[in-house]
C-alpha atoms as an extended CHARMM CRD file, in Angstrom:
* protein
*
       173  EXT
         1         1  ASP       CA             56.9280000000       79.4920000000       55.8090000000  PROA      1               0.0000000000
         2         2  LYS       CA             56.4780000000       80.6770000000       51.7100000000  PROA      2               0.0000000000
         3         3  THR       CA             60.3790000000       82.2720000000       52.0650000000  PROA      3               0.0000000000
         4         4  VAL       CA             62.7970000000       81.7620000000       49.2520000000  PROA      4               0.0000000000
         5         5  LYS       CA             66.7630000000       82.3750000000       50.5320000000  PROA      5               0.0000000000
         6         6  CYS       CA             69.6790000000       82.6850000000       47.7950000000  PROA      6               0.0000000000
         7         7  TRP       CA             73.0670000000       81.1470000000       49.0560000000  PROA      7               0.0000000000
         8         8  ASP       CA             76.5520000000       81.9490000000       47.8040000000  PROA      8               0.0000000000
         9         9  THR       CA             77.4460000000       78.3560000000       47.1610000000  PROA      9               0.0000000000
        10        10  SER       CA             81.2590000000       78.8570000000       47.4640000000  PROA      10              0.0000000000
        11        11  SER       CA             80.7700000000       80.9600000000       51.0870000000  PROA      11              0.0000000000
        12        12  MET       CA             77.9530000000       78.8870000000       52.1350000000  PROA      12              0.0000000000
        13        13  LYS       CA             76.4350000000       82.2830000000       53.2240000000  PROA      13              0.0000000000
        14        14  GLU       CA             73.1700000000       83.7480000000       52.7330000000  PROA      14              0.0000000000
        15        15  ILE       CA             72.9160000000       86.5920000000       50.4630000000  PROA      15              0.0000000000
        16        16  HSD       CA             69.4720000000       87.5300000000       49.9350000000  PROA      16              0.0000000000
        17        17  SER       CA             65.9330000000       86.5040000000       51.0220000000  PROA      17              0.0000000000
        18        18  LEU       CA             62.3260000000       86.8370000000       49.5240000000  PROA      18              0.0000000000
        19        19  SER       CA             59.3690000000       86.2190000000       51.7710000000  PROA      19              0.0000000000
        20        20  PHE       CA             55.6630000000       86.0530000000       50.2130000000  PROA      20              0.0000000000
        21        21  VAL       CA             53.6380000000       87.6710000000       53.1390000000  PROA      21              0.0000000000
        22        22  ASP       CA             50.6590000000       88.6200000000       50.9430000000  PROA      22              0.0000000000
        23        23  GLU       CA             48.1900000000       86.2330000000       52.1620000000  PROA      23              0.0000000000
        24        24  THR       CA             45.7100000000       87.0610000000       49.5010000000  PROA      24              0.0000000000
        25        25  VAL       CA             48.1800000000       85.6810000000       46.6240000000  PROA      25              0.0000000000
        26        26  TYR       CA             50.1470000000       83.0580000000       48.6530000000  PROA      26              0.0000000000
        27        27  ARG       CA             47.3640000000       81.3680000000       50.6000000000  PROA      27              0.0000000000
        28        28  PRO       CA             48.1670000000       78.7560000000       52.5880000000  PROA      28              0.0000000000
        29        29  GLU       CA             46.9550000000       76.0640000000       50.1440000000  PROA      29              0.0000000000
        30        30  ASN       CA             49.6050000000       77.4410000000       47.0540000000  PROA      30              0.0000000000
        31        31  LYS       CA             52.6320000000       75.9960000000       48.1550000000  PROA      31              0.0000000000
        32        32  LEU       CA             55.8340000000       77.2210000000       46.2520000000  PROA      32              0.0000000000
        33        33  THR       CA             56.6380000000       74.1420000000       44.1400000000  PROA      33              0.0000000000
        34        34  ALA       CA             59.2800000000       74.9910000000       41.5750000000  PROA      34              0.0000000000
        35        35  LEU       CA             62.3030000000       77.9310000000       41.2780000000  PROA      35              0.0000000000
        36        36  LEU       CA             63.8850000000       78.6170000000       38.4030000000  PROA      36              0.0000000000
        37        37  TRP       CA             66.8370000000       81.4340000000       38.0020000000  PROA      37              0.0000000000
        38        38  ASP       CA             66.9400000000       83.0200000000       34.6200000000  PROA      38              0.0000000000
        39        39  SER       CA             70.3910000000       84.0040000000       34.6170000000  PROA      39              0.0000000000
        40        40  GLU       CA             70.3010000000       86.1380000000       31.3200000000  PROA      40              0.0000000000
        41        41  HSD       CA             67.6270000000       88.1410000000       32.6160000000  PROA      41              0.0000000000
        42        42  ARG       CA             68.5850000000       88.1180000000       36.1280000000  PROA      42              0.0000000000
        43        43  ARG       CA             65.2270000000       86.9260000000       37.3670000000  PROA      43              0.0000000000
        44        44  LEU       CA             64.0030000000       84.4060000000       39.5670000000  PROA      44              0.0000000000
        45        45  VAL       CA             60.8080000000       82.5870000000       38.6200000000  PROA      45              0.0000000000
        46        46  THR       CA             58.5230000000       81.1300000000       41.5670000000  PROA      46              0.0000000000
        47        47  ALA       CA             55.9060000000       78.7070000000       40.9690000000  PROA      47              0.0000000000
        48        48  GLY       CA             53.0430000000       77.4180000000       43.2250000000  PROA      48              0.0000000000
        49        49  ASN       CA             49.4730000000       77.5860000000       41.8250000000  PROA      49              0.0000000000
        50        50  ARG       CA             51.0130000000       80.8140000000       40.1100000000  PROA      50              0.0000000000
        51        51  LEU       CA             53.9450000000       81.8790000000       38.4900000000  PROA      51              0.0000000000
        52        52  SER       CA             55.8840000000       84.9870000000       39.3160000000  PROA      52              0.0000000000
        53        53  CYS       CA             58.9410000000       86.6540000000       38.3260000000  PROA      53              0.0000000000
        54        54  TRP       CA             61.2060000000       88.6550000000       40.8270000000  PROA      54              0.0000000000
        55        55  ARG       CA             64.0350000000       90.7580000000       39.6900000000  PROA      55              0.0000000000
        56        56  ASP       CA             66.8590000000       92.0180000000       42.2670000000  PROA      56              0.0000000000
        57        57  GLU       CA             65.7430000000       93.0210000000       45.9330000000  PROA      57              0.0000000000
        58        58  GLU       CA             61.9890000000       92.2870000000       46.0830000000  PROA      58              0.0000000000
        59        59  GLU       CA             60.6900000000       93.9000000000       42.7810000000  PROA      59              0.0000000000
        60        60  LYS       CA             57.9260000000       91.7590000000       41.5840000000  PROA      60              0.0000000000
        61        61  ILE       CA             57.6080000000       91.7740000000       37.6520000000  PROA      61              0.0000000000
        62        62  LYS       CA             54.4810000000       89.7900000000       36.8540000000  PROA      62              0.0000000000
        63        63  GLY       CA             52.4570000000       87.0950000000       38.3750000000  PROA      63              0.0000000000
        64        64  THR       CA             49.5140000000       85.5180000000       37.0350000000  PROA      64              0.0000000000
        65        65  ASN       CA             47.1720000000       82.9110000000       38.0540000000  PROA      65              0.0000000000
        66        66  SER       CA             48.5400000000       79.9740000000       35.7380000000  PROA      66              0.0000000000
        67        67  HSD       CA             47.4630000000       76.4420000000       36.6480000000  PROA      67              0.0000000000
        68        68  GLU       CA             44.4340000000       75.2220000000       38.9050000000  PROA      68              0.0000000000
        69        69  ALA       CA             46.9850000000       72.7170000000       40.6230000000  PROA      69              0.0000000000
        70        70  PRO       CA             50.4590000000       73.2450000000       41.8730000000  PROA      70              0.0000000000
        71        71  ILE       CA             53.3360000000       73.7980000000       39.7600000000  PROA      71              0.0000000000
        72        72  THR       CA             55.8220000000       70.5250000000       39.2780000000  PROA      72              0.0000000000
        73        73  ALA       CA             58.3500000000       72.0280000000       36.9900000000  PROA      73              0.0000000000
        74        74  ALA       CA             59.3710000000       75.4480000000       35.8750000000  PROA      74              0.0000000000
        75        75  LEU       CA             61.6890000000       75.3130000000       33.1510000000  PROA      75              0.0000000000
        76        76  PHE       CA             63.5210000000       78.1240000000       31.3150000000  PROA      76              0.0000000000
        77        77  ASN       CA             64.3890000000       77.5830000000       27.0830000000  PROA      77              0.0000000000
        78        78  SER       CA             66.9740000000       79.3880000000       26.1900000000  PROA      78              0.0000000000
        79        79  LEU       CA             66.9180000000       78.6220000000       22.1300000000  PROA      79              0.0000000000
        80        80  PHE       CA             63.2520000000       79.8960000000       22.1740000000  PROA      80              0.0000000000
        81        81  ASP       CA             63.1960000000       82.6610000000       25.0880000000  PROA      81              0.0000000000
        82        82  SER       CA             60.1250000000       80.4150000000       26.6340000000  PROA      82              0.0000000000
        83        83  VAL       CA             59.3090000000       79.5830000000       30.2160000000  PROA      83              0.0000000000
        84        84  VAL       CA             57.3680000000       76.2640000000       30.2240000000  PROA      84              0.0000000000
        85        85  SER       CA             55.2980000000       75.2920000000       33.6400000000  PROA      85              0.0000000000
        86        86  VAL       CA             53.6070000000       71.9090000000       34.1120000000  PROA      86              0.0000000000
        87        87  ASP       CA             51.3460000000       71.3850000000       37.0910000000  PROA      87              0.0000000000
        88        88  ALA       CA             50.2440000000       67.9540000000       38.8230000000  PROA      88              0.0000000000
        89        89  LEU       CA             46.8570000000       67.5070000000       36.8400000000  PROA      89              0.0000000000
        90        90  SER       CA             49.9260000000       67.3940000000       33.6330000000  PROA      90              0.0000000000
        91        91  PHE       CA             48.9240000000       70.9740000000       32.2100000000  PROA      91              0.0000000000
        92        92  VAL       CA             51.8010000000       72.4830000000       30.4270000000  PROA      92              0.0000000000
        93        93  ASN       CA             51.7770000000       76.2670000000       29.9270000000  PROA      93              0.0000000000
        94        94  VAL       CA             54.2900000000       77.7180000000       27.5150000000  PROA      94              0.0000000000
        95        95  TRP       CA             54.9830000000       81.3240000000       28.1470000000  PROA      95              0.0000000000
        96        96  GLU       CA             57.1480000000       84.3970000000       26.4200000000  PROA      96              0.0000000000
        97        97  ALA       CA             60.0260000000       85.2610000000       28.6670000000  PROA      97              0.0000000000
        98        98  ARG       CA             60.0660000000       88.8970000000       27.6970000000  PROA      98              0.0000000000
        99        99  THR       CA             56.4980000000       89.4210000000       28.3850000000  PROA      99              0.0000000000
       100       100  GLY       CA             55.0190000000       86.8510000000       30.5920000000  PROA      100             0.0000000000
       101       101  GLU       CA             52.2760000000       86.2950000000       28.1900000000  PROA      101             0.0000000000
       102       102  ARG       CA             50.9910000000       82.5770000000       27.6470000000  PROA      102             0.0000000000
       103       103  VAL       CA             51.3970000000       81.6450000000       23.8770000000  PROA      103             0.0000000000
       104       104  PHE       CA             50.1160000000       77.8140000000       24.1980000000  PROA      104             0.0000000000
       105       105  ARG       CA             48.7370000000       75.3270000000       26.8260000000  PROA      105             0.0000000000
       106       106  PHE       CA             48.2910000000       71.6820000000       26.5630000000  PROA      106             0.0000000000
       107       107  GLN       CA             47.3720000000       68.7670000000       28.6010000000  PROA      107             0.0000000000
       108       108  ALA       CA             50.1340000000       66.2890000000       28.5940000000  PROA      108             0.0000000000
       109       109  LEU       CA             48.4800000000       62.9040000000       30.0520000000  PROA      109             0.0000000000
       110       110  HSD       CA             50.2270000000       60.2140000000       31.2410000000  PROA      110             0.0000000000
       111       111  ARG       CA             48.7840000000       57.1660000000       30.5680000000  PROA      111             0.0000000000
       112       112  PRO       CA             49.9450000000       53.5080000000       31.9550000000  PROA      112             0.0000000000
       113       113  PRO       CA             50.8600000000       51.2610000000       29.2680000000  PROA      113             0.0000000000
       114       114  PRO       CA             48.2130000000       48.7220000000       28.0650000000  PROA      114             0.0000000000
       115       115  GLY       CA             47.7240000000       45.9680000000       30.5060000000  PROA      115             0.0000000000
       116       116  LEU       CA             49.0100000000       47.6650000000       33.3380000000  PROA      116             0.0000000000
       117       117  ALA       CA             45.9050000000       48.8210000000       35.7620000000  PROA      117             0.0000000000
       118       118  VAL       CA             46.6960000000       52.0630000000       37.6850000000  PROA      118             0.0000000000
       119       119  ALA       CA             44.3200000000       53.9940000000       39.3970000000  PROA      119             0.0000000000
       120       120  SER       CA             44.3510000000       57.8910000000       39.0780000000  PROA      120             0.0000000000
       121       121  ASP       CA             46.4500000000       59.4620000000       41.5190000000  PROA      121             0.0000000000
       122       122  GLY       CA             44.7050000000       63.0560000000       41.0810000000  PROA      122             0.0000000000
       123       123  PRO       CA             41.5730000000       64.5660000000       40.8850000000  PROA      123             0.0000000000
       124       124  GLY       CA             40.4550000000       65.8610000000       37.7120000000  PROA      124             0.0000000000
       125       125  LEU       CA             42.9600000000       63.3480000000       35.6820000000  PROA      125             0.0000000000
       126       126  GLY       CA             40.3380000000       60.7680000000       34.4990000000  PROA      126             0.0000000000
       127       127  LYS       CA             40.4640000000       56.6330000000       35.7290000000  PROA      127             0.0000000000
       128       128  THR       CA             43.3820000000       56.0720000000       34.1260000000  PROA      128             0.0000000000
       129       129  ALA       CA             45.7480000000       58.8750000000       34.1110000000  PROA      129             0.0000000000
       130       130  VAL       CA             48.6860000000       59.7780000000       36.5200000000  PROA      130             0.0000000000
       131       131  SER       CA             50.5890000000       63.1890000000       37.9270000000  PROA      131             0.0000000000
       132       132  ILE       CA             53.4380000000       64.2170000000       36.0620000000  PROA      132             0.0000000000
       133       133  THR       CA             55.9670000000       64.6400000000       38.8850000000  PROA      133             0.0000000000
       134       134  SER       CA             59.2940000000       66.1310000000       36.7470000000  PROA      134             0.0000000000
       135       135  ALA       CA             59.9570000000       67.7740000000       33.3150000000  PROA      135             0.0000000000
       136       136  CYS       CA             63.2420000000       68.6550000000       31.4770000000  PROA      136             0.0000000000
       137       137  PHE       CA             64.3950000000       69.5790000000       28.1570000000  PROA      137             0.0000000000
       138       138  ASP       CA             66.6210000000       67.1250000000       25.7850000000  PROA      138             0.0000000000
       139       139  ASP       CA             70.1480000000       68.6750000000       25.0360000000  PROA      139             0.0000000000
       140       140  ASN       CA             69.1840000000       70.3490000000       21.8930000000  PROA      140             0.0000000000
       141       141  LEU       CA             66.3610000000       72.2740000000       23.8280000000  PROA      141             0.0000000000
       142       142  ARG       CA             64.0390000000       71.1110000000       21.0680000000  PROA      142             0.0000000000
       143       143  ARG       CA             61.9290000000       68.5040000000       23.3240000000  PROA      143             0.0000000000
       144       144  MET       CA             60.4930000000       68.1100000000       26.6010000000  PROA      144             0.0000000000
       145       145  ILE       CA             60.5220000000       65.1090000000       28.6090000000  PROA      145             0.0000000000
       146       146  THR       CA             58.0200000000       64.4020000000       31.2960000000  PROA      146             0.0000000000
       147       147  GLY       CA             57.9680000000       61.7200000000       34.2170000000  PROA      147             0.0000000000
       148       148  SER       CA             55.0290000000       60.6460000000       36.1330000000  PROA      148             0.0000000000
       149       149  SER       CA             54.2660000000       58.7170000000       39.3690000000  PROA      149             0.0000000000
       150       150  ASP       CA             53.8280000000       55.4740000000       37.8970000000  PROA      150             0.0000000000
       151       151  GLY       CA             57.3620000000       55.6200000000       36.6290000000  PROA      151             0.0000000000
       152       152  THR       CA             56.7170000000       56.4400000000       32.6490000000  PROA      152             0.0000000000
       153       153  CYS       CA             58.5920000000       59.0750000000       30.6640000000  PROA      153             0.0000000000
       154       154  HSD       CA             57.1240000000       60.7300000000       27.4200000000  PROA      154             0.0000000000
       155       155  VAL       CA             58.8950000000       62.8480000000       25.0140000000  PROA      155             0.0000000000
       156       156  TRP       CA             56.6260000000       66.0270000000       23.6110000000  PROA      156             0.0000000000
       157       157  ASN       CA             56.8930000000       68.7930000000       21.1280000000  PROA      157             0.0000000000
       158       158  PHE       CA             56.2450000000       71.2400000000       23.5950000000  PROA      158             0.0000000000
       159       159  ASN       CA             55.2900000000       73.9480000000       20.9540000000  PROA      159             0.0000000000
       160       160  ASN       CA             52.6370000000       72.2740000000       19.5890000000  PROA      160             0.0000000000
       161       161  GLY       CA             51.3680000000       69.1160000000       22.5240000000  PROA      161             0.0000000000
       162       162  GLU       CA             52.5750000000       66.3570000000       20.1550000000  PROA      162             0.0000000000
       163       163  LEU       CA             53.6250000000       63.1100000000       21.8330000000  PROA      163             0.0000000000
       164       164  LEU       CA             56.4990000000       62.2850000000       20.1050000000  PROA      164             0.0000000000
       165       165  GLY       CA             57.2860000000       58.8580000000       22.4300000000  PROA      165             0.0000000000
       166       166  SER       CA             57.0720000000       57.1820000000       25.4370000000  PROA      166             0.0000000000
       167       167  LEU       CA             59.1090000000       54.9420000000       27.6930000000  PROA      167             0.0000000000
       168       168  ALA       CA             57.6820000000       52.5070000000       30.5140000000  PROA      168             0.0000000000
       169       169  PRO       CA             59.3890000000       51.0110000000       33.2060000000  PROA      169             0.0000000000
       170       170  ASP       CA             59.5890000000       46.8440000000       33.3990000000  PROA      170             0.0000000000
       171       171  LYS       CA             56.4080000000       45.3950000000       34.5370000000  PROA      171             0.0000000000
       172       172  GLY       CA             58.7220000000       43.3720000000       37.0910000000  PROA      172             0.0000000000
       173       173  GLN       CA             60.1960000000       46.4700000000       38.5510000000  PROA      173             0.0000000000
């Protein structure tokens, strides 16, 4: 129903609710797919096909059409003061956290290892690419790790789009 509820985990009570009722912005196909709480700036980042930032109460700070496909991950990087959003078509956007401006975009395609035939699981991905389903940063906040629906993981320099390494599941599993 496009409602985000915030809960106090110690008391298990709802403390706030955001409702996205503007159908011109959040149409039925634009489901909320990722959330991020930026504790440093005290704001909530919501993601569907667009990335939006919200402050206390229901004050919307900024929203932008940022992706053509649902966003599968939204990450805050405190080292570079940036937000990284990843979508199901494997596009990665890097945003300046303070201004909301996009500073870089690349397509982080996951390809199956040689000898493993996998049909594409998303439109616009090509015949051998698969969707990114998750993402996180390493402990040093310098590399982004993405996981795809075929079980492969890639390590990226998210500031320039360079693929640094890959891991694939064992063929027998």
